[in-house]
mmCIF file of C-alpha atoms in Angstrom:
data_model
loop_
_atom_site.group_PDB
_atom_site.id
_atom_site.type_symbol
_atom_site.label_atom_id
_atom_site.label_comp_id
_atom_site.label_asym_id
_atom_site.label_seq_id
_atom_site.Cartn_x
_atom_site.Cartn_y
_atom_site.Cartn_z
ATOM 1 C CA UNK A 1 0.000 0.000 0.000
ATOM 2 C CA UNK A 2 2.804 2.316 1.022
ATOM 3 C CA UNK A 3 4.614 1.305 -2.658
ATOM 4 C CA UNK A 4 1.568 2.653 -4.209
ATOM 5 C CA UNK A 5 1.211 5.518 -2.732
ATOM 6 C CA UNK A 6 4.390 6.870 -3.026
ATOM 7 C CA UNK A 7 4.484 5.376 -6.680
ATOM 8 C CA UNK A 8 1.342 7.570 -7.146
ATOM 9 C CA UNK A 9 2.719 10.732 -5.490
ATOM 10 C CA UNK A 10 6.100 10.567 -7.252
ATOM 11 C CA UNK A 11 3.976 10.652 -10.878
ATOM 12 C CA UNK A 12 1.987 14.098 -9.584
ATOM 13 C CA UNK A 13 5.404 15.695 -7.772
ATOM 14 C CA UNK A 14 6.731 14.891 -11.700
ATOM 15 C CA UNK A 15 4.119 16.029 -13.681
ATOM 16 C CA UNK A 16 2.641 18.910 -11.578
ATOM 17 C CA UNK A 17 4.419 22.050 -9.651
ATOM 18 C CA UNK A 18 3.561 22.814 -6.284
ATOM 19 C CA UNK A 19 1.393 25.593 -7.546
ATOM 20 C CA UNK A 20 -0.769 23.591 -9.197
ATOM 21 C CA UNK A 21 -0.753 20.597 -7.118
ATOM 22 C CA UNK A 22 -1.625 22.988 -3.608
ATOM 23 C CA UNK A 23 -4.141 24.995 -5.959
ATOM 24 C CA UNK A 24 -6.043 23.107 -8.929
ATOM 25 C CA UNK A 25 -5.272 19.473 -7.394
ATOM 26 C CA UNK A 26 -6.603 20.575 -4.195
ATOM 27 C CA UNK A 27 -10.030 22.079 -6.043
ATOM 28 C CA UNK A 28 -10.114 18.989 -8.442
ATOM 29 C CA UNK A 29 -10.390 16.734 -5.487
ATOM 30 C CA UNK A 30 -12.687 18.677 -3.582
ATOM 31 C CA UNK A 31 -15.039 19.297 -6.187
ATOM 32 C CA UNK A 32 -14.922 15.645 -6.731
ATOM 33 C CA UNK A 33 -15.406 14.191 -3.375
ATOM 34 C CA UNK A 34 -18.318 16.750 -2.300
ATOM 35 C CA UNK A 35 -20.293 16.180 -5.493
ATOM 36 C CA UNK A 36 -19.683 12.193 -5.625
ATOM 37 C CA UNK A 37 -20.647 12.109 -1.737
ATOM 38 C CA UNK A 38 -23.541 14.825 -2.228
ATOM 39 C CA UNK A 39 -25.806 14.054 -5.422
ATOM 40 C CA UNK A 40 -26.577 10.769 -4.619
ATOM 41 C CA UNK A 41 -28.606 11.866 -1.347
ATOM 42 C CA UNK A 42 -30.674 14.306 -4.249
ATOM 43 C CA UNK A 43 -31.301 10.723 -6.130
ATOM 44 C CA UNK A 44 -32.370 8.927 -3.323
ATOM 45 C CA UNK A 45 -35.105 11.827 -2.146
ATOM 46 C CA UNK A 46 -36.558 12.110 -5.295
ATOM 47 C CA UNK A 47 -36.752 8.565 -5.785
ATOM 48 C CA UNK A 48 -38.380 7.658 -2.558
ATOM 49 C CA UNK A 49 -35.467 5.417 -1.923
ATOM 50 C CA UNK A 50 -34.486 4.946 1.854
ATOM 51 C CA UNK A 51 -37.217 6.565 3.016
ATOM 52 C CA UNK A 52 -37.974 5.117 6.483
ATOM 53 C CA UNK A 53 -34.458 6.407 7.177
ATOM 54 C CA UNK A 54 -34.703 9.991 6.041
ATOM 55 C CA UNK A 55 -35.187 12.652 9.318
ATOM 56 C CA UNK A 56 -37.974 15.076 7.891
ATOM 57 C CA UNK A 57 -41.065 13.755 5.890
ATOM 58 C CA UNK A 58 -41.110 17.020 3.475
ATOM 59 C CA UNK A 59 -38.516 16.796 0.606
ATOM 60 C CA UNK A 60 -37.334 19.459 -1.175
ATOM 61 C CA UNK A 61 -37.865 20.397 -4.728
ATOM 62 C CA UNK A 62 -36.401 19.586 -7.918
ATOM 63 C CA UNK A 63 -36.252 23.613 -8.534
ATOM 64 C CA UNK A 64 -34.877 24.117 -4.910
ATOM 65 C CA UNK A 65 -31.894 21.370 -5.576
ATOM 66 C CA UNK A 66 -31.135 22.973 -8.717
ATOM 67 C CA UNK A 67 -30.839 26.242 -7.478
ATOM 68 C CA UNK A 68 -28.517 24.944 -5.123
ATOM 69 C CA UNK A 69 -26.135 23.182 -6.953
ATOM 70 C CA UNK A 70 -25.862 26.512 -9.497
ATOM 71 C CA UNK A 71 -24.944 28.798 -6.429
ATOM 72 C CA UNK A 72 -22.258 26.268 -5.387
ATOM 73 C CA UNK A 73 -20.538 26.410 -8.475
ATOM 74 C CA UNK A 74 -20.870 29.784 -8.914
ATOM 75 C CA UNK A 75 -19.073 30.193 -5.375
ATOM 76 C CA UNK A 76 -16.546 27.273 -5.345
ATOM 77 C CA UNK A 77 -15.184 29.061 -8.644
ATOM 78 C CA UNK A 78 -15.786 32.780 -7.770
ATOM 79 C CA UNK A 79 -14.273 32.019 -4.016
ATOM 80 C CA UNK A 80 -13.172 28.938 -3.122
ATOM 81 C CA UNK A 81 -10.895 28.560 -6.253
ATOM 82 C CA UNK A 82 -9.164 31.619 -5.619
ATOM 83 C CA UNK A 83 -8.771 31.832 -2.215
ATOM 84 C CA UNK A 84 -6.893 28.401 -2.381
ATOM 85 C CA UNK A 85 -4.559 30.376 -4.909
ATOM 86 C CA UNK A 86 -3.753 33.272 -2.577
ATOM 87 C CA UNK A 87 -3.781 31.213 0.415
ATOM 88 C CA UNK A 88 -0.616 29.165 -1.539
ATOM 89 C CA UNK A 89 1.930 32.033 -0.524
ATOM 90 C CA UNK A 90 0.922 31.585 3.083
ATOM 91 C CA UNK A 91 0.810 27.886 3.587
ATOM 92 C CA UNK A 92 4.312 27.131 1.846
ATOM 93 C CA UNK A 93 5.994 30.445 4.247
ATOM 94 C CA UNK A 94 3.896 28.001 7.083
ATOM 95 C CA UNK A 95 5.999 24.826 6.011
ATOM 96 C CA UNK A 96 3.692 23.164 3.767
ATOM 97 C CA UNK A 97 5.481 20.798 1.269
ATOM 98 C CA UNK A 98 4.632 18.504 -1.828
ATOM 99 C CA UNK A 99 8.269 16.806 -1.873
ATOM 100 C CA UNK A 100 9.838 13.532 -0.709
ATOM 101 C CA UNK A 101 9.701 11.917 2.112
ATOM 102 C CA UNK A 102 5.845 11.078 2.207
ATOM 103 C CA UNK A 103 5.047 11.920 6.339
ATOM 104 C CA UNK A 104 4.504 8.911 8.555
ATOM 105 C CA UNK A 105 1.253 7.657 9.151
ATOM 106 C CA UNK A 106 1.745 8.219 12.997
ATOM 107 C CA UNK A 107 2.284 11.787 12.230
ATOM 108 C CA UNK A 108 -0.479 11.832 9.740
ATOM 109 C CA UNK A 109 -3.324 10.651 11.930
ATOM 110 C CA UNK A 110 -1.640 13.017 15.006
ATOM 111 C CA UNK A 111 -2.256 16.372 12.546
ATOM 112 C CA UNK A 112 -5.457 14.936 11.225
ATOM 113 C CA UNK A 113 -6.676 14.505 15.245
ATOM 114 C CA UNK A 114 -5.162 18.114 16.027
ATOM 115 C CA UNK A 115 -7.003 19.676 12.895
ATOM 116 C CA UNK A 116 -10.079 18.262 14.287
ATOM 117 C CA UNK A 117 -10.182 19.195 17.506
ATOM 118 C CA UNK A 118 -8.768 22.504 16.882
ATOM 119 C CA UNK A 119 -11.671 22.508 14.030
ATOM 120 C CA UNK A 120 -14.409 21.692 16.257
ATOM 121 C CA UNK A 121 -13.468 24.734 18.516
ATOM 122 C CA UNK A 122 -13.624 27.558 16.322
ATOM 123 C CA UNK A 123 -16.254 25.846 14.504
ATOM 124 C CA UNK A 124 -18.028 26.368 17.391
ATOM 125 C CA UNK A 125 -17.740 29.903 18.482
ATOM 126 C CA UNK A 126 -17.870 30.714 14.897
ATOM 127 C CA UNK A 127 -21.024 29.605 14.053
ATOM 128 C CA UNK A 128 -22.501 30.380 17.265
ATOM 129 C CA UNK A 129 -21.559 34.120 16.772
ATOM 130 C CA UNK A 130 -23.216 33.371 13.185
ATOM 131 C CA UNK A 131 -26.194 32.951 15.326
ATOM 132 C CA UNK A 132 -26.511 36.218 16.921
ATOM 133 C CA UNK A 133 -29.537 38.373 15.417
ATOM 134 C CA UNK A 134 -27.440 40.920 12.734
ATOM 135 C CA UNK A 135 -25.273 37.976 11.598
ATOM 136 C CA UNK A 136 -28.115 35.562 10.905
ATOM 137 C CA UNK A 137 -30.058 38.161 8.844
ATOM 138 C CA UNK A 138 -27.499 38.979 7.131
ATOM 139 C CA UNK A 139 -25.687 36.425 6.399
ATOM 140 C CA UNK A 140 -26.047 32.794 7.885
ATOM 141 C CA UNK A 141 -29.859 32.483 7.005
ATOM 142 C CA UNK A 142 -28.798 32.023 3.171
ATOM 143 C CA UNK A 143 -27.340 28.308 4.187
ATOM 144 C CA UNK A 144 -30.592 27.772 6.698
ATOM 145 C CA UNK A 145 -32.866 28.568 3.367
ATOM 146 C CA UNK A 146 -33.052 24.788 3.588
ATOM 147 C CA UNK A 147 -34.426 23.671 6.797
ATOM 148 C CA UNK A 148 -34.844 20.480 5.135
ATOM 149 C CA UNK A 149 -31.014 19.626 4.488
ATOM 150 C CA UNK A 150 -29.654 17.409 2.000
ATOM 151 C CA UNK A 151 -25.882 16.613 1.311
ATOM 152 C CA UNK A 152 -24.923 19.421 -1.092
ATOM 153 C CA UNK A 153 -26.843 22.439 0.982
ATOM 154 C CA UNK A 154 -23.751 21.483 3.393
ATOM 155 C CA UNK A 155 -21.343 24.210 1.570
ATOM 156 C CA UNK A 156 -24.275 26.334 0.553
ATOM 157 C CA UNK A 157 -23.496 29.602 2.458
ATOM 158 C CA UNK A 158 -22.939 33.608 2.222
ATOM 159 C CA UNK A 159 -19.614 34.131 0.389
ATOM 160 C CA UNK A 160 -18.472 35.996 3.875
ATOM 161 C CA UNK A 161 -19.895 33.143 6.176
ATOM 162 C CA UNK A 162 -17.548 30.702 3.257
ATOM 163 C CA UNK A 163 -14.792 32.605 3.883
ATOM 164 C CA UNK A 164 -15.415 33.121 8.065
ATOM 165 C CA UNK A 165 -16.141 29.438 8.902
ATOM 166 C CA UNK A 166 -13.855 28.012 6.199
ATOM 167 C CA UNK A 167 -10.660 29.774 8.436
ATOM 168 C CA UNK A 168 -11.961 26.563 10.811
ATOM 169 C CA UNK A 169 -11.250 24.312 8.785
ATOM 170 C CA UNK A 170 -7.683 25.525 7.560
ATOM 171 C CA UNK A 171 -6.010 26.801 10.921
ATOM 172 C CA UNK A 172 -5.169 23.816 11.975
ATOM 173 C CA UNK A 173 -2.844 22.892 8.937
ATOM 174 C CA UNK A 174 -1.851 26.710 8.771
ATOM 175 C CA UNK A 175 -0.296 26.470 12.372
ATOM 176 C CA UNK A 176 1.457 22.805 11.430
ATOM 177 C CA UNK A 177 2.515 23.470 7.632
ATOM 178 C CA UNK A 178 1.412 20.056 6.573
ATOM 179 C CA UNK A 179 2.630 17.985 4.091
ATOM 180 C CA UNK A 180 0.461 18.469 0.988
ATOM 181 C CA UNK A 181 -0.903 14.730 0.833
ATOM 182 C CA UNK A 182 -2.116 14.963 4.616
ATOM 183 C CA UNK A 183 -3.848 18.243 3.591
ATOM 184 C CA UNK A 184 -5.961 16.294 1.049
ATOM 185 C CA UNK A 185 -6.404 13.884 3.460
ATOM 186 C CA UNK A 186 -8.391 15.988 6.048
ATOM 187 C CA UNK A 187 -10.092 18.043 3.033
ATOM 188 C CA UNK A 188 -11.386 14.716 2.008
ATOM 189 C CA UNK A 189 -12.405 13.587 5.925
ATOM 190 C CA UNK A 190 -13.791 17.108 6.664
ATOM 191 C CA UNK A 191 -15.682 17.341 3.040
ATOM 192 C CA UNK A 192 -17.263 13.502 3.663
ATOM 193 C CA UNK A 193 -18.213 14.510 7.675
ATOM 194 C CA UNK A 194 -20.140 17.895 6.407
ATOM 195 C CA UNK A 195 -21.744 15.660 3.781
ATOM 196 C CA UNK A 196 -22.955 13.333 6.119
ATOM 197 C CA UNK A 197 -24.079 15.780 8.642
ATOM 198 C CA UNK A 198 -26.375 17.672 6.349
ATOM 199 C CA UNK A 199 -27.408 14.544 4.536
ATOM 200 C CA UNK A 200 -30.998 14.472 5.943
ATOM 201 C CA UNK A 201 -30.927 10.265 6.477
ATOM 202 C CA UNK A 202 -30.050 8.702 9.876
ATOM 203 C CA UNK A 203 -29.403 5.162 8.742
ATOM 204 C CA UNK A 204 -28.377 1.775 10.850
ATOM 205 C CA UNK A 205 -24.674 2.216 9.897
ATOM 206 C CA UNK A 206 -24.178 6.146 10.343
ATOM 207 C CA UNK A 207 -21.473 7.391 12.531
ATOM 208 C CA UNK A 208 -22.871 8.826 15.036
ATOM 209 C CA UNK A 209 -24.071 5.240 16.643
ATOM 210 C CA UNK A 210 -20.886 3.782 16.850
ATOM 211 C CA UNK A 211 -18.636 6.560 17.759
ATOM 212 C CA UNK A 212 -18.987 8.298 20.495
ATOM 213 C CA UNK A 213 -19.281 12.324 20.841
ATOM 214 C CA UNK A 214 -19.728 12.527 16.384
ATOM 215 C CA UNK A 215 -22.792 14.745 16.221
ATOM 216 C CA UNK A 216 -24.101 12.966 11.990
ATOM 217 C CA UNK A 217 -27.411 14.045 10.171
ATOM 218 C CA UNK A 218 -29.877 13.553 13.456
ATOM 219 C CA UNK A 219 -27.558 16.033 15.775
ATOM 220 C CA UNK A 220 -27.271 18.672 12.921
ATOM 221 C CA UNK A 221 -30.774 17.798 11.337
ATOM 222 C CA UNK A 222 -32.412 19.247 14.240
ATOM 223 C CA UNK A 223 -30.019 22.573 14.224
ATOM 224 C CA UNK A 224 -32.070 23.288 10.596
ATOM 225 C CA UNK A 225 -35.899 22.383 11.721
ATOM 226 C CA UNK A 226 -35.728 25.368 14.141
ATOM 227 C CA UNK A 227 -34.839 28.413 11.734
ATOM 228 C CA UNK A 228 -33.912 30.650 14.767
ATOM 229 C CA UNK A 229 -31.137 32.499 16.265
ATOM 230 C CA UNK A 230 -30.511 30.227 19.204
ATOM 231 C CA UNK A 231 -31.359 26.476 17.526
ATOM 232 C CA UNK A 232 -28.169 25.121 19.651
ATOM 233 C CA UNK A 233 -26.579 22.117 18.137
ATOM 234 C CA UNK A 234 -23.787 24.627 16.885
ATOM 235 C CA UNK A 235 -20.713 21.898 16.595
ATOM 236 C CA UNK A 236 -19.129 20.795 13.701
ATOM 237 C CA UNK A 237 -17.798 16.939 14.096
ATOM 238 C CA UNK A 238 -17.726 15.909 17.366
ATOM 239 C CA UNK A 239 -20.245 17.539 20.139
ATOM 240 C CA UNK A 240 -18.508 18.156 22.944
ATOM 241 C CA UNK A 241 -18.577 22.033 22.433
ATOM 242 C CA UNK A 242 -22.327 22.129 22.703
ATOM 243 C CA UNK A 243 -22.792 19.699 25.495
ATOM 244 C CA UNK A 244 -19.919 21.529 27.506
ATOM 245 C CA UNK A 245 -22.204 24.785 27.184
ATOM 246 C CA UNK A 246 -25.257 23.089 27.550
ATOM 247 C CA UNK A 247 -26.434 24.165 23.578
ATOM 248 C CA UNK A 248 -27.818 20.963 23.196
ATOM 249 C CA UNK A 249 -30.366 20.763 26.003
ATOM 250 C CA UNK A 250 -33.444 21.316 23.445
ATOM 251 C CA UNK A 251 -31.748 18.177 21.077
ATOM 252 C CA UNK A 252 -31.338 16.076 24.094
ATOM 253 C CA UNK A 253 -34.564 16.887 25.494
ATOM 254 C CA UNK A 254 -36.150 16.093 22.602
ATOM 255 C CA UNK A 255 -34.337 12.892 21.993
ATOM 256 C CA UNK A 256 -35.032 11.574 25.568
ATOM 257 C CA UNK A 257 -38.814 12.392 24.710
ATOM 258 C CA UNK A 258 -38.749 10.481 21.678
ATOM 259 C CA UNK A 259 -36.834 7.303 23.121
ATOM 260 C CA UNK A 260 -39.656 7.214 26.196
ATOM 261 C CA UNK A 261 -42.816 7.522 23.445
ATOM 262 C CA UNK A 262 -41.097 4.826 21.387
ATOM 263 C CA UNK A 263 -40.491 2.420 24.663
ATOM 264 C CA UNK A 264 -44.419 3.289 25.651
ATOM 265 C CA UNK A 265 -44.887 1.894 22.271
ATOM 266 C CA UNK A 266 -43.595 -1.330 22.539
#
């Protein structure tokens, strides 16, 4: 596996400068996992398919998905496209590198664990500060024009909210100067997470019921139903954030409800 990898790496570090590697590679993968991991969720809600594991009952419609997929391309290539190219200048003066030797994967999964936690923390205060009454008006209430979420309405945002919560996601590697292949890695983790999240399905094998403290679709779900300032349920990956600060006492609440009706039930 390692042979194949570094096989695979020394064709791109060949063929490809940094610039375009850190820049266009970065986009071309993103762009390709988030649309790969996204569309399917819009096939499987206007299909019907899955149904008895989808959240909400109301679906959205063909007009509203379309609409959304237009605005993301016209942002990833009017924003996120070129702030990856000036952001280049400032990761490589922050150590970031493309060349031989490939990084351990101990050293790997310890930056990938860092990014997240550090991730989940601004993520946090971020969006909870996107909450107050200006900011929502303004600006976060174009990504909750879909209280009925599906995958791709995950990165479907104000250009300023892009650019404020996306600094979550890249201070992490900024303070670490990655190598280049463990950036892709945790664009690809944090891409398939936010995905997931906004998905609208809770299904058997989701994350969030094996591993403790991941928030998934049902955690974040309930963040869109509400449509107001102070929904709670603010985290990004893992939860800790809101149950530290007691956000998620109406989510919890509600959950605990649900769980006693459904053992009444039976």
């Amino acid at each position: 596996m390692a042979s194949l990898v570094e096989s695979g790496w020394q064709y791109l570090v060949t063929h490809f400068s940094d610039f375009q590697l850190a820049c266009i590679g970065s986009f071309l993968l993103h762009e390709s996992v988030f649309f790969l991991s996204g569309l399917p969720f819009i096939y499987l809600e206007r299909q019907g398919f899955l149904t008895k594991y989808k959240i909400q009952a109301k679906n959205n419609t063909p007009a509203a998905q379309g609409k959304c997929i237009t605005r993301l391309l016209l942002y990833h290539f009017c924003v996120n496209l070129p702030l990856m190219m000036a952001s280049y200048p400032v990761f490589t003066a922050m150590g970031m590198r493309s060349s031989f030797p490939l990084p351990s994967w101990k050293e790997v999964s310890a930056q990938i664990l860092f990014y997240f936690i550090i991730e989940d923390f601004v993520f946090y205060w971020g969006h909870r500060i996107l909450h107050s009454k200006w900011l929502y008006k303004n600006v976060h209430s174009v990504h909750h024009e879909y209280a009925t979420p599906f995958g791709l309405t995950s990165e479907y945002a104000h250009p300023a909210e892009i650019l404020f919560l996306g600094f979550a996601t890249i201070v992490g590697p900024a303070l670490t100067g990655p190598h280049l292949i463990t950036l892709w890695l945790w664009m690809v983790l944090r891409v398939l997470e936010t995905v997931e999240a906004h998905c609208g399905y809770h299904f058997p094998w989701s994350l969030s019921n094996f591993l403790p403290l991941y928030g998934g679709a049902d955690f974040h779900d309930y963040h869109h139903r509400l449509l107001y300032t102070k929904s709670g349920n603010y985290s990004s990956t893992f939860v800790y954030m809101d149950w530290i600060f007691g956000t998620d006492k109406g989510y919890r609440r509600l959950k605990s409800l649900k769980e006693t009706s459904e053992l009444k039930q039976t």
